[in-house]
Amino acid sequence: MNKIDQTPWTADLVAADLERAIHEHRIPPGTKLGEDDLAEAYAISRTIVRAALLALSHRHLVELRRNRGAFVAQPSVREAREVFEARALLEPRTAHSAALRMTPQALAVLEENIAQEHAALDAGETGKALFLSGQFHVEIARIADQTTIETFISELISRSSLIIALYWRRRAALCETQAHHALLEAFATADASLAEQLMKSHLLDLVASLDLRNLTQPPTSLREALQR
Amino acid sequence: MNKIDQTPWTADLVAADLERAIHEHRIPPGTKLGEDDLAEAYAISRTIVRAALLALSHRHLVELRRNRGAFVAQPSVREAREVFEARALLEPRTAHSAALRMTPQALAVLEENIAQEHAALDAGETGKALFLSGQFHVEIARIADQTTIETFISELISRSSLIIALYWRRRAALCETQAHHALLEAFATADASLAEQLMKSHLLDLVASLDLRNLTQPPTSLREALQR
DNA sequence: CATAACACTATTGTATACATTTTTGTCGAA
DNA sequence: TTCGACAAAAATGTATACAATAGTGTTATG
């Protein structure tokens, strides 16, 4: 896990690096993130590591337990529902705004994103594909020119990745590309209402593909022990 | 500013304490939050102070400038608009949900909140009144039983307080109590649609009471120097 | 043999020392 | 006098030492 580089790792960079690793399912939920381990991996002191972990905990991607350490978060069924309810509140209207503000450049960015996602899937890099499909949603918020909402959506997307890791029904790869293609069509024709509706459906499909019955709860302590 | 107590200040407590002080306009936007000053005020080391400042920066209440220090945030006109657009997306639907879940206990909490707000206004404690009126909105999200959205709204409320400090038109105190009373009525009768509509209007009124013309921009560096 | 008390180990929590950077103040030259 | 360079001071950035705590293993005792 040694990072070979000469860049000075700042806390933000470490947090971003870890967030991407979590988002891509390279680090599974419940994994303990020991301070010394991380400090050695990035060749920095624990001070920076702690700042990075603090940032991730504020985004609900890492759970800090006093005198216990940092663990990749394991969203509960309840939390999973809440995350997608929040997304349902934010994303459709944001897609609407994005459609109204769409430009050829922005459209190209979205197309490129889908292309990369396809490439990743073909290469069998499901983690990277998952990350890119999340970026598609963040990109829409960026196109809508809503930095504040983009921040919220970005966090919700990352948390969604944890939820997918825990509650995804099938073992097969996520095929969100179809829904994204449909959205792209709506954006290309600047059909805001359609984009809003498609986003709403897309999110509903996502939730429907999860197994959010409370049967498997709680995965808190026992599961954590098994997973590390 | 010396805090006389025997409680062990944790980073979270310090952050909460500072957030309330900012929310109540006891610390104006642009104020420099020196690490040594805070460490002395709370009788803790800079380590804890930095963790607290980091938390506040993640909530966009404090701006951290590398090698420069921490400053109470000064939301731009653009950011101000974004914050209220985000609130417009989240709060009406949340009020709707809250109305459906309303209980006598929850209603009593809201009533008590308004009563305290009145008392604060009568006592001339406009800062405390402002804080309480913000808490009213957070309480609604709590009643809606949406922890995730509550976190977002809580942040947006605190940022709104900074926006009010910078862009409020009149010097007179905010009289949000009327709108809150109307909302209480809707909640009491469990009229979800009405509550949603009232919340939407309330937020529009709030934005309308701000002076968000771009004329006074940018207040970044010069203003900051004058204010500290 | 089971259990409880104890000590040990590993890890996190906090404070502080040192390095780096920015800011400020002073001196000198144009 | 004004401007610039340099030096001193103050603040933040980072690393590390030490303290405190939870987890683990051992041992003694019933």
Coordinates of C-alpha atoms in Angstrom, one line a residue, chain A residues 1-225:
Chain A
M1 CA 0.0 0.0 0.0
N2 CA 3.1 2.2 -0.2
K3 CA 2.5 5.4 -2.2
I4 CA 5.5 6.1 -4.3
D5 CA 5.7 9.8 -5.0
Q6 CA 7.3 13.1 -4.1
T7 CA 4.3 15.2 -3.6
P8 CA 3.7 16.7 -0.2
W9 CA 0.5 15.1 1.1
T10 CA -1.8 17.6 2.6
A11 CA -4.7 16.5 4.8
D12 CA -7.1 17.3 2.0
L13 CA -5.2 15.2 -0.5
V14 CA -5.1 12.3 1.9
A15 CA -8.8 12.6 2.6
A16 CA -9.6 12.8 -1.1
D17 CA -7.3 9.8 -1.8
L18 CA -9.0 7.8 0.9
E19 CA -12.4 8.9 -0.1
R20 CA -11.8 7.6 -3.6
A21 CA -10.5 4.3 -2.4
I22 CA -13.6 3.9 -0.2
H23 CA -15.8 5.0 -3.1
E24 CA -14.2 2.5 -5.4
H25 CA -14.7 -0.3 -2.9
R26 CA -11.0 -0.9 -2.5
I27 CA -11.5 -0.4 1.2
P28 CA -14.7 -2.1 2.4
P29 CA -17.1 -0.8 5.1
G30 CA -15.9 -1.6 8.6
T31 CA -12.3 -1.5 7.8
K32 CA -10.2 -0.1 10.6
L33 CA -8.1 2.9 9.5
G34 CA -5.2 2.8 12.0
E35 CA -3.4 6.1 12.3
D36 CA 0.1 4.6 12.3
D37 CA -0.7 2.4 9.3
L38 CA -1.9 5.4 7.3
A39 CA 0.9 7.6 8.5
E40 CA 3.4 5.0 7.2
A41 CA 1.5 4.5 4.0
Y42 CA 1.6 8.1 3.1
A43 CA 4.9 8.8 4.8
I44 CA 3.5 11.6 6.9
S45 CA 2.9 12.1 10.6
R46 CA -0.2 11.1 12.5
T47 CA -1.1 14.8 12.7
I48 CA -2.0 14.9 9.0
V49 CA -3.7 11.5 9.2
R50 CA -5.9 12.7 12.0
A51 CA -7.0 15.8 10.1
A52 CA -7.8 13.7 7.1
L53 CA -9.8 11.2 9.2
L54 CA -11.6 14.1 10.8
A55 CA -12.6 15.4 7.4
L56 CA -13.9 12.0 6.3
S57 CA -15.9 11.6 9.5
H58 CA -17.6 15.0 8.9
R59 CA -18.7 13.5 5.5
H60 CA -20.0 10.4 7.3
L61 CA -17.6 8.2 5.4
V62 CA -15.6 7.3 8.5
E63 CA -16.8 6.7 12.0
L64 CA -14.6 7.8 14.8
R65 CA -14.9 6.0 18.1
R66 CA -13.2 7.6 21.0
N67 CA -10.1 5.7 22.1
R68 CA -11.0 3.0 19.6
G69 CA -10.0 4.4 16.3
A70 CA -11.4 5.2 12.8
F71 CA -13.5 2.8 10.8
V72 CA -14.9 3.0 7.4
A73 CA -18.6 3.8 8.0
Q74 CA -21.3 1.1 7.8
P75 CA -24.5 2.9 7.1
S76 CA -27.5 1.4 8.8
V77 CA -30.6 0.6 6.8
R78 CA -32.2 3.7 8.2
E79 CA -29.3 5.8 7.2
A80 CA -29.4 4.3 3.7
R81 CA -33.0 5.2 3.3
E82 CA -32.3 8.8 4.5
V83 CA -29.4 9.2 2.1
F84 CA -31.6 8.3 -0.8
E85 CA -34.5 10.4 0.4
A86 CA -32.1 13.4 0.6
R87 CA -30.9 12.6 -2.9
A88 CA -34.5 12.4 -4.1
L89 CA -35.0 15.9 -2.7
L90 CA -31.9 17.4 -4.2
E91 CA -31.0 15.7 -7.5
P92 CA -34.2 15.9 -9.7
R93 CA -34.5 19.6 -9.3
T94 CA -30.7 20.0 -9.8
A95 CA -31.0 18.0 -13.0
H96 CA -33.8 20.4 -14.0
S97 CA -31.5 23.4 -13.5
A98 CA -28.6 21.7 -15.2
A99 CA -30.7 21.0 -18.3
L100 CA -31.6 24.7 -18.5
R101 CA -27.9 25.7 -18.3
M102 CA -26.6 23.0 -20.5
T103 CA -23.8 23.9 -23.0
P104 CA -22.0 21.9 -25.6
Q105 CA -18.9 21.8 -23.4
A106 CA -20.9 20.5 -20.4
L107 CA -22.5 17.9 -22.6
A108 CA -19.1 16.8 -23.8
V109 CA -18.0 16.4 -20.2
L110 CA -20.9 14.1 -19.4
E111 CA -20.4 12.1 -22.6
E112 CA -16.7 11.6 -21.8
N113 CA -17.7 10.5 -18.3
I114 CA -20.0 7.8 -19.7
A115 CA -17.4 6.7 -22.1
Q116 CA -14.9 6.3 -19.4
E117 CA -17.4 4.4 -17.3
H118 CA -18.0 2.0 -20.3
A119 CA -14.2 1.6 -20.7
A120 CA -13.8 0.8 -17.0
L121 CA -16.6 -1.8 -17.1
D122 CA -15.1 -3.4 -20.1
A123 CA -11.8 -3.6 -18.3
G124 CA -13.5 -5.2 -15.4
E125 CA -12.7 -2.3 -13.1
T126 CA -16.1 -2.3 -11.4
G127 CA -14.8 -0.1 -8.6
K128 CA -13.6 2.6 -11.0
A129 CA -16.9 2.4 -12.9
L130 CA -18.9 2.9 -9.7
F131 CA -16.8 5.9 -8.9
L132 CA -17.3 7.4 -12.4
S133 CA -21.1 6.8 -12.3
G134 CA -21.1 8.7 -9.1
Q135 CA -19.1 11.5 -10.7
F136 CA -21.8 11.8 -13.3
H137 CA -24.2 12.9 -10.7
V138 CA -21.8 15.3 -9.1
E139 CA -21.0 16.7 -12.6
I140 CA -24.7 17.5 -13.1
A141 CA -24.7 19.6 -9.9
R142 CA -21.6 21.4 -11.1
I143 CA -23.3 22.1 -14.5
A144 CA -26.3 23.4 -12.6
D145 CA -23.8 25.9 -11.1
Q146 CA -24.8 25.1 -7.5
T147 CA -21.6 24.7 -5.5
T148 CA -23.4 24.4 -2.2
I149 CA -25.8 21.7 -3.4
E150 CA -22.9 20.0 -5.2
T151 CA -21.1 19.6 -1.9
F152 CA -24.1 17.9 -0.4
I153 CA -24.7 15.7 -3.4
S154 CA -21.0 14.7 -3.5
E155 CA -21.2 13.6 0.1
L156 CA -24.4 11.7 -0.5
I157 CA -22.9 10.0 -3.6
S158 CA -19.9 8.7 -1.6
R159 CA -22.2 7.5 1.2
S160 CA -24.3 5.8 -1.5
S161 CA -21.2 3.8 -2.5
L162 CA -21.0 2.5 1.0
I163 CA -24.7 1.6 1.0
I164 CA -24.2 -0.2 -2.3
A165 CA -21.3 -2.1 -0.9
L166 CA -23.5 -3.3 2.0
Y167 CA -27.0 -3.7 0.6
W168 CA -26.6 -4.4 -3.2
R169 CA -28.7 -7.4 -4.1
R170 CA -26.8 -9.0 -7.0
R171 CA -23.2 -9.6 -7.4
A172 CA -23.3 -8.4 -10.9
A173 CA -21.9 -5.0 -11.8
L174 CA -24.1 -1.9 -11.6
C175 CA -25.5 -0.9 -15.0
E176 CA -26.4 2.7 -14.5
T177 CA -25.1 3.6 -18.0
Q178 CA -28.6 3.1 -19.5
A179 CA -30.2 5.6 -17.2
H180 CA -27.3 8.0 -17.7
H181 CA -27.6 7.7 -21.4
A182 CA -31.3 8.6 -21.2
L183 CA -30.4 11.6 -19.0
L184 CA -27.8 12.7 -21.6
E185 CA -30.5 12.7 -24.2
A186 CA -32.7 14.9 -22.1
F187 CA -29.8 17.3 -21.5
A188 CA -28.9 17.3 -25.2
T189 CA -32.4 18.5 -26.0
A190 CA -32.5 20.8 -23.0
D191 CA -35.7 19.1 -21.8
A192 CA -35.6 20.1 -18.2
S193 CA -38.8 18.4 -17.1
L194 CA -37.8 15.2 -18.7
A195 CA -34.3 15.3 -17.1
E196 CA -36.0 15.9 -13.7
Q197 CA -38.3 13.0 -14.2
L198 CA -35.6 10.7 -15.4
M199 CA -33.4 11.5 -12.4
K200 CA -36.3 10.8 -10.1
S201 CA -36.9 7.4 -11.8
H202 CA -33.2 6.7 -11.8
L203 CA -33.0 7.2 -8.0
L204 CA -36.0 5.1 -7.4
D205 CA -34.5 2.3 -9.5
L206 CA -31.3 2.5 -7.4
V207 CA -33.2 2.2 -4.1
A208 CA -35.3 -0.6 -5.6
S209 CA -32.1 -2.5 -6.4
L210 CA -31.1 -2.5 -2.7
D211 CA -32.1 -4.9 0.0
L212 CA -33.1 -2.6 2.8
R213 CA -35.0 -5.0 4.9
N214 CA -34.0 -4.6 8.6
L215 CA -33.3 -8.3 8.9
T216 CA -29.6 -8.1 8.7
Q217 CA -29.2 -5.5 11.4
P218 CA -27.2 -4.6 13.3
P219 CA -23.9 -5.2 11.5
T220 CA -22.1 -3.0 14.0
S221 CA -19.6 -4.9 16.2
L222 CA -19.7 -8.5 15.2
R223 CA -19.5 -7.9 11.5
E224 CA -16.7 -5.4 12.0
A225 CA -14.6 -7.9 13.8

